[in-house]
Amino acid sequence: MHIADFGVMEVGIIAVLVGTVVLVAMVRYDLGPSSRLAMGRQWLLATALGTGIVAFAFKLLLIVAVVNAPEIMVEPLIAREPLPPSEHVVDPLQGIMDSQRFVWVALSGQADSASRQRDALPTYIWEALPEVAPTPSDNPTTPEKVALGEQLFFDKSLSRDGTLACASCHAVPGSGADGRPTSLGIDGQTGSRNAPTVWNAAFQSVLFWDGRAKSLEDQAKGPLVNPLEMGMPSHTEVERRVRQNPAYREAFAAAFGAVAKITIDRIAQAIAAYERTLITPDTPYDRFVRGDLDALGPAEVRGMGLFQSVGCVICHAGPNFSVASVFDPRAPIRVFPLYPTPYEARYGLTEDVGGAPAGSGRGSWRVPSLRNVAATGPWFHNGSVNDLTEAVRIMSSVQLGYTGRYRVWSERNRTFFELDRPKLSEQEIADLVAFLHALTSDRLRAPG
């Protein structure tokens, strides 16, 4: 009981006692004798007149109870309308709790972690990756087409000097990338951008770092004639190389029909059909979301909650952890880096602006998928960061703005408000990295 409430209670008790004494004395020594009432009737009269004092005492107790226990006395009586789903804010762990079983993970006792978990984004639905990639209507997947595409994917004769295949920069088996900052092309040339992984590329709505390709078929044609990559002089020369190989004639007939000609479009279709089989729905994260709540450990679950609450899901959303995916392809290209920080100069993040006009100062890039990200370093479009922990630290700063306090203009409310975004702690970063490791396919994990 609060001190102030105790004072009210004390005064009320005194008032009730005084009132009771006065009432008894009045009936016993005044009203009773003057009305010649027997003793029993005097007590009956005192009880009747004392109902007011009893009512006062009850009201006093009710007031004290309401003040000291509003969650019991008042809140159940308040009618509440449910918030619309877009405004319904929940604990970030709520979205990863099974309806029959709950996962509770301590936040290491850190005030900043607990605060970020409480200040979660609106409800986010976590989803596992589908078991099969989508297929375009004009290029249905068949076993024959996949077999042909795999043969083409590993064929070094499709490069000008016969030294490189698609698999040279997109290692399969392996991470689907080449592990280099920038890829190595023919004649020992190096490109300017990091090779994205081919794993789960089938779920991306646009391809290449700048998003210039709209399909796997479109993407497959590019490296063949890029002078820094496979260096073929033309797509016509690619067709000629394939036609002169007798083994391809039978494979193309099986994939496209006996009378189908070998064209660059069919070459690209076959490669794309094979790439659509390169998906990884077998990560610990996928098992967790599908119901195996032992698939993630405490650090990974903490990182999963932070991934939502600090805002990573703004860009890395959906089953493929990228808004540049077929699940919701409305805004596949984003500005990077968004906030100016010393990381720009340290890692050369703005030397190449991607799809943005020259001189923009800020790049425009396709949002990459984070699936298997722990296995596909070095990271970023220029491959300038070779430590995943540092990559997370950079992203929290340059993309999410966790560097301090901001004054933000709200056009909707026509006002400024203060936004407090302190740097993520090293424990929070470690938890996020642990979660990113949980996005790695079982087949790509290093032994042990």
PDB file of N, CA and C in Angstrom, residues 23-69:
ATOM      1  N   LEU A  23     -23.232   7.412  17.121  1.00  0.00           N
ATOM      2  CA  LEU A  23     -24.538   6.819  16.841  1.00  0.00           C
ATOM      3  C   LEU A  23     -25.019   5.975  18.028  1.00  0.00           C
ATOM      4  N   VAL A  24     -24.146   5.133  18.589  1.00  0.00           N
ATOM      5  CA  VAL A  24     -24.530   4.287  19.724  1.00  0.00           C
ATOM      6  C   VAL A  24     -24.937   5.139  20.930  1.00  0.00           C
ATOM      7  N   ALA A  25     -24.149   6.201  21.195  1.00  0.00           N
ATOM      8  CA  ALA A  25     -24.473   7.067  22.337  1.00  0.00           C
ATOM      9  C   ALA A  25     -25.808   7.771  22.142  1.00  0.00           C
ATOM     10  N   MET A  26     -26.086   8.204  20.927  1.00  0.00           N
ATOM     11  CA  MET A  26     -27.341   8.909  20.626  1.00  0.00           C
ATOM     12  C   MET A  26     -28.537   7.998  20.855  1.00  0.00           C
ATOM     13  N   VAL A  27     -28.427   6.743  20.393  1.00  0.00           N
ATOM     14  CA  VAL A  27     -29.548   5.816  20.551  1.00  0.00           C
ATOM     15  C   VAL A  27     -29.697   5.407  22.022  1.00  0.00           C
ATOM     16  N   ARG A  28     -28.554   5.142  22.700  1.00  0.00           N
ATOM     17  CA  ARG A  28     -28.602   4.627  24.073  1.00  0.00           C
ATOM     18  C   ARG A  28     -29.073   5.665  25.085  1.00  0.00           C
ATOM     19  N   TYR A  29     -28.621   6.912  24.908  1.00  0.00           N
ATOM     20  CA  TYR A  29     -28.890   7.912  25.951  1.00  0.00           C
ATOM     21  C   TYR A  29     -29.909   8.984  25.536  1.00  0.00           C
ATOM     22  N   ASP A  30     -30.346   8.978  24.246  1.00  0.00           N
ATOM     23  CA  ASP A  30     -31.288  10.011  23.827  1.00  0.00           C
ATOM     24  C   ASP A  30     -32.526   9.400  23.180  1.00  0.00           C
ATOM     25  N   LEU A  31     -32.366   8.827  21.980  1.00  0.00           N
ATOM     26  CA  LEU A  31     -33.527   8.323  21.253  1.00  0.00           C
ATOM     27  C   LEU A  31     -34.193   7.149  21.971  1.00  0.00           C
ATOM     28  N   GLY A  32     -33.398   6.267  22.524  1.00  0.00           N
ATOM     29  CA  GLY A  32     -33.970   5.095  23.204  1.00  0.00           C
ATOM     30  C   GLY A  32     -34.820   5.471  24.402  1.00  0.00           C
ATOM     31  N   PRO A  33     -34.262   6.212  25.397  1.00  0.00           N
ATOM     32  CA  PRO A  33     -35.062   6.561  26.568  1.00  0.00           C
ATOM     33  C   PRO A  33     -36.265   7.424  26.236  1.00  0.00           C
ATOM     34  N   SER A  34     -36.082   8.403  25.317  1.00  0.00           N
ATOM     35  CA  SER A  34     -37.217   9.290  25.014  1.00  0.00           C
ATOM     36  C   SER A  34     -38.349   8.545  24.332  1.00  0.00           C
ATOM     37  N   SER A  35     -38.015   7.461  23.623  1.00  0.00           N
ATOM     38  CA  SER A  35     -39.061   6.673  22.943  1.00  0.00           C
ATOM     39  C   SER A  35     -39.483   5.472  23.762  1.00  0.00           C
ATOM     40  N   ARG A  36     -38.893   5.319  24.982  1.00  0.00           N
ATOM     41  CA  ARG A  36     -39.213   4.225  25.869  1.00  0.00           C
ATOM     42  C   ARG A  36     -39.063   2.862  25.188  1.00  0.00           C
ATOM     43  N   LEU A  37     -37.947   2.686  24.427  1.00  0.00           N
ATOM     44  CA  LEU A  37     -37.693   1.431  23.711  1.00  0.00           C
ATOM     45  C   LEU A  37     -36.941   0.479  24.627  1.00  0.00           C
ATOM     46  N   ALA A  38     -37.293  -0.795  24.501  1.00  0.00           N
ATOM     47  CA  ALA A  38     -36.531  -1.817  25.217  1.00  0.00           C
ATOM     48  C   ALA A  38     -35.130  -1.891  24.627  1.00  0.00           C
ATOM     49  N   MET A  39     -34.218  -2.580  25.397  1.00  0.00           N
ATOM     50  CA  MET A  39     -32.822  -2.613  24.965  1.00  0.00           C
ATOM     51  C   MET A  39     -32.671  -3.273  23.586  1.00  0.00           C
ATOM     52  N   GLY A  40     -33.414  -4.356  23.336  1.00  0.00           N
ATOM     53  CA  GLY A  40     -33.323  -5.032  22.030  1.00  0.00           C
ATOM     54  C   GLY A  40     -33.724  -4.120  20.887  1.00  0.00           C
ATOM     55  N   ARG A  41     -34.792  -3.348  21.094  1.00  0.00           N
ATOM     56  CA  ARG A  41     -35.244  -2.438  20.042  1.00  0.00           C
ATOM     57  C   ARG A  41     -34.264  -1.280  19.840  1.00  0.00           C
ATOM     58  N   GLN A  42     -33.594  -0.877  20.933  1.00  0.00           N
ATOM     59  CA  GLN A  42     -32.581   0.177  20.786  1.00  0.00           C
ATOM     60  C   GLN A  42     -31.454  -0.282  19.845  1.00  0.00           C
ATOM     61  N   TRP A  43     -30.992  -1.545  19.977  1.00  0.00           N
ATOM     62  CA  TRP A  43     -29.930  -2.049  19.077  1.00  0.00           C
ATOM     63  C   TRP A  43     -30.435  -2.162  17.637  1.00  0.00           C
ATOM     64  N   LEU A  44     -31.713  -2.527  17.474  1.00  0.00           N
ATOM     65  CA  LEU A  44     -32.284  -2.591  16.135  1.00  0.00           C
ATOM     66  C   LEU A  44     -32.292  -1.211  15.490  1.00  0.00           C
ATOM     67  N   LEU A  45     -32.686  -0.177  16.295  1.00  0.00           N
ATOM     68  CA  LEU A  45     -32.679   1.185  15.777  1.00  0.00           C
ATOM     69  C   LEU A  45     -31.260   1.637  15.435  1.00  0.00           C
ATOM     70  N   ALA A  46     -30.288   1.285  16.286  1.00  0.00           N
ATOM     71  CA  ALA A  46     -28.904   1.667  16.024  1.00  0.00           C
ATOM     72  C   ALA A  46     -28.391   1.029  14.741  1.00  0.00           C
ATOM     73  N   THR A  47     -28.778  -0.244  14.515  1.00  0.00           N
ATOM     74  CA  THR A  47     -28.343  -0.939  13.279  1.00  0.00           C
ATOM     75  C   THR A  47     -28.930  -0.279  12.048  1.00  0.00           C
ATOM     76  N   ALA A  48     -30.216   0.073  12.102  1.00  0.00           N
ATOM     77  CA  ALA A  48     -30.869   0.714  10.955  1.00  0.00           C
ATOM     78  C   ALA A  48     -30.211   2.051  10.628  1.00  0.00           C
ATOM     79  N   LEU A  49     -29.989   2.851  11.684  1.00  0.00           N
ATOM     80  CA  LEU A  49     -29.366   4.153  11.439  1.00  0.00           C
ATOM     81  C   LEU A  49     -27.898   4.017  11.033  1.00  0.00           C
ATOM     82  N   GLY A  50     -27.260   2.896  11.383  1.00  0.00           N
ATOM     83  CA  GLY A  50     -25.833   2.711  11.073  1.00  0.00           C
ATOM     84  C   GLY A  50     -25.543   2.240   9.669  1.00  0.00           C
ATOM     85  N   THR A  51     -26.592   1.970   8.862  1.00  0.00           N
ATOM     86  CA  THR A  51     -26.340   1.519   7.486  1.00  0.00           C
ATOM     87  C   THR A  51     -25.554   2.548   6.676  1.00  0.00           C
ATOM     88  N   GLY A  52     -25.743   3.825   6.988  1.00  0.00           N
ATOM     89  CA  GLY A  52     -24.991   4.866   6.284  1.00  0.00           C
ATOM     90  C   GLY A  52     -23.504   4.768   6.566  1.00  0.00           C
ATOM     91  N   ILE A  53     -23.188   4.460   7.853  1.00  0.00           N
ATOM     92  CA  ILE A  53     -21.767   4.310   8.199  1.00  0.00           C
ATOM     93  C   ILE A  53     -21.178   3.084   7.511  1.00  0.00           C
ATOM     94  N   VAL A  54     -21.958   1.996   7.434  1.00  0.00           N
ATOM     95  CA  VAL A  54     -21.493   0.789   6.745  1.00  0.00           C
ATOM     96  C   VAL A  54     -21.247   1.068   5.267  1.00  0.00           C
ATOM     97  N   ALA A  55     -22.181   1.800   4.632  1.00  0.00           N
ATOM     98  CA  ALA A  55     -22.015   2.149   3.211  1.00  0.00           C
ATOM     99  C   ALA A  55     -20.766   2.989   2.997  1.00  0.00           C
ATOM    100  N   PHE A  56     -20.522   3.931   3.921  1.00  0.00           N
ATOM    101  CA  PHE A  56     -19.336   4.775   3.819  1.00  0.00           C
ATOM    102  C   PHE A  56     -18.063   3.932   3.918  1.00  0.00           C
ATOM    103  N   ALA A  57     -18.073   2.970   4.877  1.00  0.00           N
ATOM    104  CA  ALA A  57     -16.903   2.108   5.041  1.00  0.00           C
ATOM    105  C   ALA A  57     -16.656   1.267   3.798  1.00  0.00           C
ATOM    106  N   PHE A  58     -17.734   0.747   3.178  1.00  0.00           N
ATOM    107  CA  PHE A  58     -17.583  -0.054   1.966  1.00  0.00           C
ATOM    108  C   PHE A  58     -16.996   0.770   0.818  1.00  0.00           C
ATOM    109  N   LYS A  59     -17.525   1.997   0.661  1.00  0.00           N
ATOM    110  CA  LYS A  59     -16.999   2.867  -0.393  1.00  0.00           C
ATOM    111  C   LYS A  59     -15.526   3.171  -0.172  1.00  0.00           C
ATOM    112  N   LEU A  60     -15.161   3.384   1.100  1.00  0.00           N
ATOM    113  CA  LEU A  60     -13.773   3.669   1.421  1.00  0.00           C
ATOM    114  C   LEU A  60     -12.868   2.502   1.024  1.00  0.00           C
ATOM    115  N   LEU A  61     -13.301   1.278   1.357  1.00  0.00           N
ATOM    116  CA  LEU A  61     -12.514   0.100   0.990  1.00  0.00           C
ATOM    117  C   LEU A  61     -12.415  -0.069  -0.524  1.00  0.00           C
ATOM    118  N   LEU A  62     -13.504   0.239  -1.247  1.00  0.00           N
ATOM    119  CA  LEU A  62     -13.520   0.127  -2.696  1.00  0.00           C
ATOM    120  C   LEU A  62     -12.547   1.111  -3.334  1.00  0.00           C
ATOM    121  N   ILE A  63     -12.538   2.351  -2.819  1.00  0.00           N
ATOM    122  CA  ILE A  63     -11.621   3.361  -3.347  1.00  0.00           C
ATOM    123  C   ILE A  63     -10.170   2.929  -3.171  1.00  0.00           C
ATOM    124  N   VAL A  64      -9.857   2.463  -1.975  1.00  0.00           N
ATOM    125  CA  VAL A  64      -8.477   2.023  -1.715  1.00  0.00           C
ATOM    126  C   VAL A  64      -8.098   0.858  -2.628  1.00  0.00           C
ATOM    127  N   ALA A  65      -9.029  -0.075  -2.846  1.00  0.00           N
ATOM    128  CA  ALA A  65      -8.742  -1.225  -3.708  1.00  0.00           C
ATOM    129  C   ALA A  65      -8.503  -0.799  -5.142  1.00  0.00           C
ATOM    130  N   VAL A  66      -9.290   0.132  -5.661  1.00  0.00           N
ATOM    131  CA  VAL A  66      -9.131   0.611  -7.039  1.00  0.00           C
ATOM    132  C   VAL A  66      -7.793   1.307  -7.211  1.00  0.00           C
ATOM    133  N   VAL A  67      -7.411   2.126  -6.231  1.00  0.00           N
ATOM    134  CA  VAL A  67      -6.150   2.866  -6.325  1.00  0.00           C
ATOM    135  C   VAL A  67      -4.957   1.930  -6.293  1.00  0.00           C
ATOM    136  N   ASN A  68      -5.023   0.891  -5.458  1.00  0.00           N
ATOM    137  CA  ASN A  68      -3.860   0.028  -5.267  1.00  0.00           C
ATOM    138  C   ASN A  68      -3.816  -1.164  -6.216  1.00  0.00           C
ATOM    139  N   ALA A  69      -4.931  -1.536  -6.812  1.00  0.00           N
ATOM    140  CA  ALA A  69      -4.930  -2.702  -7.705  1.00  0.00           C
ATOM    141  C   ALA A  69      -5.786  -2.439  -8.931  1.00  0.00           C
TER     142      ALA A  69
END
